[in-house]
Short mmCIF file of C-alpha atoms in Angstrom, two decimals:
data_model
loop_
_atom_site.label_atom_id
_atom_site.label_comp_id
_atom_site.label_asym_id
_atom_site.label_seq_id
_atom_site.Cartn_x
_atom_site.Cartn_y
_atom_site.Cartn_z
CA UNK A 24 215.68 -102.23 76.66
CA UNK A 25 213.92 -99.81 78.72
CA UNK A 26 214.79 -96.61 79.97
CA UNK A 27 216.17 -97.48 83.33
CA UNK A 28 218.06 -100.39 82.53
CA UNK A 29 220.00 -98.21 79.71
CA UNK A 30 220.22 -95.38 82.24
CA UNK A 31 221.46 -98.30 85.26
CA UNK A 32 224.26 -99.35 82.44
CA UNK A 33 225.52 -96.42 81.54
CA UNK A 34 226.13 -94.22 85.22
CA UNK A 35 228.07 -97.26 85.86
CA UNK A 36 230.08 -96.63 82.90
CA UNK A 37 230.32 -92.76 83.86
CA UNK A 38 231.37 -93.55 87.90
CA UNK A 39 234.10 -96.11 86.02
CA UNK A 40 235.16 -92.90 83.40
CA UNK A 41 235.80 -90.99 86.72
CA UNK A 42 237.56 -93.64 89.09
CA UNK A 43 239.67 -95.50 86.05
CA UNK A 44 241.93 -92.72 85.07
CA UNK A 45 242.61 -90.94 88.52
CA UNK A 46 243.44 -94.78 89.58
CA UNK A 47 246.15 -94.98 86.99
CA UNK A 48 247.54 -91.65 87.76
CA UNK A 49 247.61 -92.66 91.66
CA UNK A 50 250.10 -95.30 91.24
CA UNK A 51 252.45 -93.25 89.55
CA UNK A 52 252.65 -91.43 93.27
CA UNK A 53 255.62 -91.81 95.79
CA UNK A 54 254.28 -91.63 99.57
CA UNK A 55 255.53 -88.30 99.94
CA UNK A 56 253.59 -86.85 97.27
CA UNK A 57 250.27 -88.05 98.80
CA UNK A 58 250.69 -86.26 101.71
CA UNK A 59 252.45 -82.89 99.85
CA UNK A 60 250.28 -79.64 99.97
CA UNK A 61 251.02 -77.19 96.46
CA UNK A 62 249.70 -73.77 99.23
CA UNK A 63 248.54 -73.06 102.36
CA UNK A 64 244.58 -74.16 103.17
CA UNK A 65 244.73 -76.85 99.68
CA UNK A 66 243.81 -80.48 100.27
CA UNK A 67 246.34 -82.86 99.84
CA UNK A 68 246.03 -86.18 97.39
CA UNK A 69 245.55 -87.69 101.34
CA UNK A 70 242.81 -85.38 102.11
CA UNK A 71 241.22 -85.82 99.14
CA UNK A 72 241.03 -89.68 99.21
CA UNK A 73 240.02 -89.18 102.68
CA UNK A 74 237.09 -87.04 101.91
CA UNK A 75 235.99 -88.97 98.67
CA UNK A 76 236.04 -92.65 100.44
CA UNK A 77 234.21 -91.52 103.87
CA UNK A 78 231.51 -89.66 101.76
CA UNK A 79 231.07 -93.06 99.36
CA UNK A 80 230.72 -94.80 103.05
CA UNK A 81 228.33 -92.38 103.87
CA UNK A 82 226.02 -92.52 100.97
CA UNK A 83 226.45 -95.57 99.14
CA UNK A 84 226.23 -97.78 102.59
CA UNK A 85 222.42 -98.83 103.12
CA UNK A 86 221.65 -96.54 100.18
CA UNK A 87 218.55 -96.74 99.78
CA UNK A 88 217.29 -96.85 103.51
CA UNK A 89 219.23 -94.87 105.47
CA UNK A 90 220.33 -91.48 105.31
CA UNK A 91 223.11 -90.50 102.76
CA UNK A 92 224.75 -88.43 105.68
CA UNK A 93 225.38 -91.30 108.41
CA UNK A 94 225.41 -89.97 112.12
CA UNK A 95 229.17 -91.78 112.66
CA UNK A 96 230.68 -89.72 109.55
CA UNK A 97 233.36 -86.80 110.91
CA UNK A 98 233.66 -84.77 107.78
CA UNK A 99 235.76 -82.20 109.68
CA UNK A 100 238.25 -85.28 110.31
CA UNK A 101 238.32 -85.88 106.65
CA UNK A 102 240.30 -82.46 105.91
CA UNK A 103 243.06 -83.35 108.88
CA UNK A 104 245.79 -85.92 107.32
CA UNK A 105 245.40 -89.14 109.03
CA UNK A 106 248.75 -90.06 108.21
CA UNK A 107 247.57 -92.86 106.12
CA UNK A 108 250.42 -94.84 103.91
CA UNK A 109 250.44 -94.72 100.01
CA UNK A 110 249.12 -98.42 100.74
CA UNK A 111 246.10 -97.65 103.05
CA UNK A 112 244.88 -94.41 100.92
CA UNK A 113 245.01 -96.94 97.63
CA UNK A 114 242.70 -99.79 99.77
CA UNK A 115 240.20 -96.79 101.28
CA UNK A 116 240.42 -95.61 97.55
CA UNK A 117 239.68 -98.81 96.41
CA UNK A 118 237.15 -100.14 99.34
CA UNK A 119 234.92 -96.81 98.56
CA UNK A 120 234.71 -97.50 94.97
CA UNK A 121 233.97 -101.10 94.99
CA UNK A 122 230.72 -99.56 97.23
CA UNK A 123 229.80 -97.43 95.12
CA UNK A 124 229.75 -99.68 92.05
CA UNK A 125 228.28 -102.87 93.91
CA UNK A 126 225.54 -100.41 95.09
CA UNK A 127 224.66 -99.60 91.75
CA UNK A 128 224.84 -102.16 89.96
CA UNK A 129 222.50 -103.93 92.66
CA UNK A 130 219.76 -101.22 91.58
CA UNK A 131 216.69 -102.10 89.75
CA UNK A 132 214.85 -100.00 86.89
CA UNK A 133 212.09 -99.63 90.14
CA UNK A 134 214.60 -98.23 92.57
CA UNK A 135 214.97 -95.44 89.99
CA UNK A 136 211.90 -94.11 91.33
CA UNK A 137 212.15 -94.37 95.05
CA UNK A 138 213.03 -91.54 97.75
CA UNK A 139 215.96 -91.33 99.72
CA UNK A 140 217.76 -88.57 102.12
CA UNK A 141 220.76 -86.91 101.95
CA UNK A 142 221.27 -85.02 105.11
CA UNK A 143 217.55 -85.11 105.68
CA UNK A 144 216.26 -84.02 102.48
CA UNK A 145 214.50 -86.26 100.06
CA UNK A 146 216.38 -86.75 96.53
CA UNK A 147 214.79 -89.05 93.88
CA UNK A 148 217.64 -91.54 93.54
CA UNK A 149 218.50 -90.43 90.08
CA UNK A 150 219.16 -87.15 91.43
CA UNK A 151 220.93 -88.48 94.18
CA UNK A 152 222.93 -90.44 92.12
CA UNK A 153 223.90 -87.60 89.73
CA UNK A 154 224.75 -85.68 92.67
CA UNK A 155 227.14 -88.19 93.52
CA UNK A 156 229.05 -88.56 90.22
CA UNK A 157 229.51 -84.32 89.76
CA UNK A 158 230.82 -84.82 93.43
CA UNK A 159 233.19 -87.35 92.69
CA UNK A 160 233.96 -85.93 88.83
CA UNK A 161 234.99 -82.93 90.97
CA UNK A 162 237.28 -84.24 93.48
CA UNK A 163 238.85 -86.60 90.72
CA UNK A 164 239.61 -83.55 88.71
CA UNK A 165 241.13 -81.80 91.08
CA UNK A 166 243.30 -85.52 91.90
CA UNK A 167 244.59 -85.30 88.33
CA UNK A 168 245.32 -81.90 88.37
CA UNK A 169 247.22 -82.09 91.57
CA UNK A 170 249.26 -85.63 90.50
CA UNK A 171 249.92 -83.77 86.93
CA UNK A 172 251.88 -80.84 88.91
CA UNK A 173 253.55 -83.06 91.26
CA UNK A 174 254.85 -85.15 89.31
CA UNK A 175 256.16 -82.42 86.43
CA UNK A 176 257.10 -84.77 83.83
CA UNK A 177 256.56 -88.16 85.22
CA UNK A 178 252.73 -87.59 84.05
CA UNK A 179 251.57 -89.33 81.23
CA UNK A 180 248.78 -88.51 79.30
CA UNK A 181 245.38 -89.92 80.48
CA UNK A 182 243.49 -89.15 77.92
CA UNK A 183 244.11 -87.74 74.41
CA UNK A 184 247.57 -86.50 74.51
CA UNK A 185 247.59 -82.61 73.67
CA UNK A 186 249.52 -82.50 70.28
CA UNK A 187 253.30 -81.08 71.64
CA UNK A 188 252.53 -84.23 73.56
CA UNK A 189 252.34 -86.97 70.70
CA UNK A 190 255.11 -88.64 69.07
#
């Protein structure tokens, strides 16, 4: 197998490392506790989802011939709490990834190659792509973190359970 195609296999893998466990963790949520704020001027679970699914519309749509920043995105609105329901934030959640993952895995060891803008400047798509995933490993950090204070307790281990944390 060449190259690309082992490179094409495994950033899907990564994107799925970074969606799958903030996923779990976001159904352990009560509606409340999307919208709840931890200090003044921090994003909520909302605004985060907000921000995360409009920028996967933004780049992933027409990826490869359009612009990564689309002329219809509001990124200001993405930081002011639409109000969404636990149910709606879960489908953008979910709409943005399944973008993101059918763009990719629609990619071809040739695309690899290839141009395309983000906010007007040309990125080679693997750099465009692994701009993406630190953006997203980011923001999904920051979900976990967030869900793991608000719910206290309630949160379960995502990963390797510390040892106090094993039974």
């Amino acid at each position: 197998m060449a190259f690309e195609e082992v490179y094409l296999t495994a950033i899907q893998a990564r994107f799925r490392a970074v969606r799958e466990p903030a996923e779990q963790a976001l159904g352990w949520l009560n509606e409340e506790q999307f919208h709840q704020t931890l200090a003044p001027d921090t994003n909520s679970i909302a605004l985060l989802i907000q921000h995360m699914t409009n920028n996967m519309t933004s780049r992933w749509t027409d990826f490869l011939t359009t612009d990564g920043e689309k002329p219809d995105r509001n990124r200001d609105a993405e930081f002011v709490d639409q109000g969404h329901d636990k149910e709606t934030l879960l489908k953008l959640w979910n709409d943005g990834w399944q973008l993101v993952e059918s763009t990719l895995a629609s990619l071809t060891p040739d695309d690899l190659e290839r141009t395309v803008l983000i906010r007007g400047e040309p990125h080679l798509v693997v750099d465009a792509i692994e701009r993406q995933l630190a953006h997203y490993a980011y923001h999904t950090g920051q979900l976990i973190f967030l869900m793991k204070i608000l719910l206290g307790p309630d949160f379960k281990p995502l990963t390797i359970p510390l040892p106090h944390q094993r039974h």
